[in-house]
Amino acid sequence: MAQFVVIIPEGQWATERLFQHDAVTVPASVAAEVGDEVLLVAEEQVVALARVEKADGELALAYLRRAFDEPVPVALSEGPVDEATFRRFAERLGAPADRKPWLVSVAMPIEAANPAEAVRQFWSHVLELGPAELPTYVWPSGDELAMQAFVLGAEANQDPEEEDEDE
């Protein structure tokens, strides 16, 4: 089994940060084979550890560990990497974090004639605005005061009074 560094293209990295996938497919820019392990790098940071599941023109990489929110800075180029270097960065990703329940919400005022119409309008707005414009609110279950807004997978201030103070 060999180890590699694979760079995720910038546009694809943005999608990976927004949606939970079991695997990512990237162009086969390295000679990896099924079973090889890969450090996934985006923006000069190790963002995940993966295993090659398929290698035929493209690499299908199954996530083993993600560090999207706490990536590890790296100065490695794409290609094979020695085992000691690979293990050092893989260990810095840390163990998978304990999972806990979160509440996630998207709320918006909608004027409609009835609940069914309101739901249709809601989903139309969600599709139209998407994650680039529509804030999503998240908080640990049972701790509503810890609510945070996220846009494009990153924390975003939604308080217009605080924005005015910054100007």
mmCIF file of C-alpha atoms in Angstrom:
data_model
loop_
_atom_site.group_PDB
_atom_site.id
_atom_site.type_symbol
_atom_site.label_atom_id
_atom_site.label_comp_id
_atom_site.label_asym_id
_atom_site.label_seq_id
_atom_site.Cartn_x
_atom_site.Cartn_y
_atom_site.Cartn_z
ATOM 1 C CA MET A 1 0.000 0.000 0.000
ATOM 2 C CA ALA A 2 1.368 3.410 -0.987
ATOM 3 C CA GLN A 3 0.608 6.910 0.312
ATOM 4 C CA PHE A 4 -0.100 9.980 -1.763
ATOM 5 C CA VAL A 5 -0.967 13.647 -1.572
ATOM 6 C CA VAL A 6 -3.891 14.657 -3.803
ATOM 7 C CA ILE A 7 -4.963 18.254 -4.288
ATOM 8 C CA ILE A 8 -8.690 18.964 -4.460
ATOM 9 C CA PRO A 9 -9.508 21.519 -7.180
ATOM 10 C CA GLU A 10 -10.685 24.850 -5.715
ATOM 11 C CA GLY A 11 -14.283 24.701 -6.981
ATOM 12 C CA GLN A 12 -14.672 21.123 -5.844
ATOM 13 C CA TRP A 13 -13.257 22.000 -2.416
ATOM 14 C CA ALA A 14 -16.021 24.583 -1.944
ATOM 15 C CA THR A 15 -18.634 21.886 -2.647
ATOM 16 C CA GLU A 16 -16.985 19.394 -0.285
ATOM 17 C CA ARG A 17 -17.192 21.943 2.532
ATOM 18 C CA LEU A 18 -20.927 22.463 1.943
ATOM 19 C CA PHE A 19 -22.210 18.913 1.574
ATOM 20 C CA GLN A 20 -21.570 15.682 3.493
ATOM 21 C CA HIS A 21 -20.305 13.069 1.039
ATOM 22 C CA ASP A 22 -18.920 9.612 1.795
ATOM 23 C CA ALA A 23 -16.394 9.963 -1.021
ATOM 24 C CA VAL A 24 -14.947 12.489 -3.428
ATOM 25 C CA THR A 25 -13.957 11.891 -7.058
ATOM 26 C CA VAL A 26 -10.966 13.775 -8.456
ATOM 27 C CA PRO A 27 -8.952 13.537 -11.685
ATOM 28 C CA ALA A 28 -6.334 10.768 -11.467
ATOM 29 C CA SER A 29 -3.248 12.970 -11.298
ATOM 30 C CA VAL A 30 -1.245 10.406 -9.288
ATOM 31 C CA ALA A 31 -0.588 6.705 -9.883
ATOM 32 C CA ALA A 32 -2.592 5.561 -6.870
ATOM 33 C CA GLU A 33 -4.218 2.141 -6.761
ATOM 34 C CA VAL A 34 -7.226 0.749 -4.914
ATOM 35 C CA GLY A 35 -6.419 0.514 -1.206
ATOM 36 C CA ASP A 36 -3.775 3.270 -1.192
ATOM 37 C CA GLU A 37 -4.211 6.042 1.367
ATOM 38 C CA VAL A 38 -4.335 9.707 0.433
ATOM 39 C CA LEU A 39 -3.893 13.020 2.220
ATOM 40 C CA LEU A 40 -6.377 15.402 0.604
ATOM 41 C CA VAL A 41 -5.010 18.935 0.330
ATOM 42 C CA ALA A 42 -6.913 22.136 -0.429
ATOM 43 C CA GLU A 43 -5.538 25.663 -0.227
ATOM 44 C CA GLU A 44 -2.191 24.366 1.137
ATOM 45 C CA GLN A 45 -3.902 22.566 4.026
ATOM 46 C CA VAL A 46 -4.519 18.889 4.723
ATOM 47 C CA VAL A 47 -8.305 18.687 4.930
ATOM 48 C CA ALA A 48 -8.917 14.923 4.988
ATOM 49 C CA LEU A 49 -7.530 11.423 4.969
ATOM 50 C CA ALA A 50 -9.025 9.036 2.406
ATOM 51 C CA ARG A 51 -8.612 5.601 0.849
ATOM 52 C CA VAL A 52 -8.650 4.949 -2.900
ATOM 53 C CA GLU A 53 -11.787 2.955 -3.748
ATOM 54 C CA LYS A 54 -11.548 3.207 -7.538
ATOM 55 C CA ALA A 55 -8.739 4.298 -9.875
ATOM 56 C CA ASP A 56 -9.536 4.407 -13.597
ATOM 57 C CA GLY A 57 -9.052 7.855 -15.116
ATOM 58 C CA GLU A 58 -10.474 9.318 -11.925
ATOM 59 C CA LEU A 59 -9.835 8.542 -8.292
ATOM 60 C CA ALA A 60 -12.804 7.722 -6.085
ATOM 61 C CA LEU A 61 -11.602 8.502 -2.570
ATOM 62 C CA ALA A 62 -13.590 7.344 0.473
ATOM 63 C CA TYR A 63 -13.209 9.663 3.452
ATOM 64 C CA LEU A 64 -11.594 8.105 6.521
ATOM 65 C CA ARG A 65 -11.183 11.326 8.513
ATOM 66 C CA ARG A 66 -12.189 14.924 7.779
ATOM 67 C CA ALA A 67 -10.594 18.120 9.098
ATOM 68 C CA PHE A 68 -12.559 20.637 7.035
ATOM 69 C CA ASP A 69 -13.065 22.964 9.986
ATOM 70 C CA GLU A 70 -9.562 22.570 11.458
ATOM 71 C CA PRO A 71 -7.228 21.811 8.535
ATOM 72 C CA VAL A 72 -3.509 21.253 9.002
ATOM 73 C CA PRO A 73 -1.161 23.655 7.154
ATOM 74 C CA VAL A 74 1.137 21.805 4.755
ATOM 75 C CA ALA A 75 3.798 22.486 2.130
ATOM 76 C CA LEU A 76 3.564 19.236 0.175
ATOM 77 C CA SER A 77 3.130 18.869 -3.560
ATOM 78 C CA GLU A 78 0.828 16.383 -5.226
ATOM 79 C CA GLY A 79 2.211 12.879 -5.665
ATOM 80 C CA PRO A 80 3.731 10.050 -3.644
ATOM 81 C CA VAL A 81 4.816 10.816 -0.091
ATOM 82 C CA ASP A 82 7.006 8.781 2.251
ATOM 83 C CA GLU A 83 5.265 6.859 5.025
ATOM 84 C CA ALA A 84 6.775 8.882 7.904
ATOM 85 C CA THR A 85 5.592 12.193 6.437
ATOM 86 C CA PHE A 86 2.196 10.705 5.612
ATOM 87 C CA ARG A 87 1.700 9.361 9.155
ATOM 88 C CA ARG A 88 2.844 12.649 10.728
ATOM 89 C CA PHE A 89 0.160 14.609 8.883
ATOM 90 C CA ALA A 90 -2.482 11.881 9.280
ATOM 91 C CA GLU A 91 -1.922 11.919 13.054
ATOM 92 C CA ARG A 92 -2.163 15.716 13.152
ATOM 93 C CA LEU A 93 -5.687 15.402 11.744
ATOM 94 C CA GLY A 94 -6.583 13.823 15.065
ATOM 95 C CA ALA A 95 -9.085 11.170 15.921
ATOM 96 C CA PRO A 96 -12.660 11.536 14.744
ATOM 97 C CA ALA A 97 -14.491 13.927 17.063
ATOM 98 C CA ASP A 98 -17.265 12.714 19.318
ATOM 99 C CA ARG A 99 -20.615 13.278 17.688
ATOM 100 C CA LYS A 100 -23.364 15.166 19.517
ATOM 101 C CA PRO A 101 -26.857 16.276 18.533
ATOM 102 C CA TRP A 102 -27.235 19.647 16.798
ATOM 103 C CA LEU A 103 -30.331 21.486 15.675
ATOM 104 C CA VAL A 104 -30.095 23.112 12.258
ATOM 105 C CA SER A 105 -32.709 25.496 10.940
ATOM 106 C CA VAL A 106 -33.519 27.674 7.983
ATOM 107 C CA ALA A 107 -36.289 30.137 8.718
ATOM 108 C CA MET A 108 -37.754 32.870 6.564
ATOM 109 C CA PRO A 109 -40.997 34.849 6.594
ATOM 110 C CA ILE A 110 -43.319 33.799 3.766
ATOM 111 C CA GLU A 111 -46.720 35.191 2.879
ATOM 112 C CA ALA A 112 -49.025 32.508 1.523
ATOM 113 C CA ALA A 113 -52.697 31.588 1.338
ATOM 114 C CA ASN A 114 -52.221 28.277 3.190
ATOM 115 C CA PRO A 115 -49.511 26.080 4.766
ATOM 116 C CA ALA A 116 -48.987 23.961 1.629
ATOM 117 C CA GLU A 117 -48.358 27.067 -0.497
ATOM 118 C CA ALA A 118 -45.974 28.415 2.171
ATOM 119 C CA VAL A 119 -43.990 25.159 2.050
ATOM 120 C CA ARG A 120 -43.785 25.288 -1.763
ATOM 121 C CA GLN A 121 -42.561 28.884 -1.607
ATOM 122 C CA PHE A 122 -40.063 27.964 1.099
ATOM 123 C CA TRP A 123 -38.469 25.210 -1.045
ATOM 124 C CA SER A 124 -38.467 27.502 -4.086
ATOM 125 C CA HIS A 125 -36.579 30.145 -2.083
ATOM 126 C CA VAL A 126 -34.142 27.547 -0.750
ATOM 127 C CA LEU A 127 -33.370 26.355 -4.293
ATOM 128 C CA GLU A 128 -33.132 29.910 -5.634
ATOM 129 C CA LEU A 129 -30.990 31.415 -2.865
ATOM 130 C CA GLY A 130 -28.966 28.347 -1.935
ATOM 131 C CA PRO A 131 -26.110 28.189 0.533
ATOM 132 C CA ALA A 132 -24.442 31.316 -0.874
ATOM 133 C CA GLU A 133 -27.219 33.660 0.253
ATOM 134 C CA LEU A 134 -29.406 31.796 2.718
ATOM 135 C CA PRO A 135 -28.149 31.725 6.300
ATOM 136 C CA THR A 136 -28.507 28.463 8.189
ATOM 137 C CA TYR A 137 -28.709 28.523 11.970
ATOM 138 C CA VAL A 138 -27.095 25.825 14.098
ATOM 139 C CA TRP A 139 -26.858 25.236 17.833
ATOM 140 C CA PRO A 140 -26.140 22.355 20.187
ATOM 141 C CA SER A 141 -29.335 20.596 21.162
ATOM 142 C CA GLY A 142 -30.621 22.178 24.380
ATOM 143 C CA ASP A 143 -28.488 25.343 24.114
ATOM 144 C CA GLU A 144 -30.426 27.768 21.922
ATOM 145 C CA LEU A 145 -28.370 30.714 23.225
ATOM 146 C CA ALA A 146 -25.326 29.256 21.440
ATOM 147 C CA MET A 147 -27.016 29.647 18.028
ATOM 148 C CA GLN A 148 -24.672 30.616 15.196
ATOM 149 C CA ALA A 149 -25.423 31.584 11.610
ATOM 150 C CA PHE A 150 -23.522 29.972 8.745
ATOM 151 C CA VAL A 151 -23.352 30.988 5.080
ATOM 152 C CA LEU A 152 -21.372 28.859 2.619
ATOM 153 C CA GLY A 153 -20.287 26.567 5.436
ATOM 154 C CA ALA A 154 -18.598 29.347 7.424
ATOM 155 C CA GLU A 155 -19.802 31.306 10.439
ATOM 156 C CA ALA A 156 -21.461 34.551 9.354
ATOM 157 C CA ASN A 157 -22.563 37.527 11.426
ATOM 158 C CA GLN A 158 -26.264 38.203 10.822
ATOM 159 C CA ASP A 159 -26.628 41.147 13.241
ATOM 160 C CA PRO A 160 -27.077 44.327 11.141
ATOM 161 C CA GLU A 161 -26.278 46.533 14.167
ATOM 162 C CA GLU A 162 -22.856 44.903 14.578
ATOM 163 C CA GLU A 163 -22.176 45.334 10.836
ATOM 164 C CA ASP A 164 -22.896 49.082 11.180
ATOM 165 C CA GLU A 165 -20.400 49.335 14.054
ATOM 166 C CA ASP A 166 -17.661 47.773 11.894
ATOM 167 C CA GLU A 167 -17.979 50.455 9.213
#
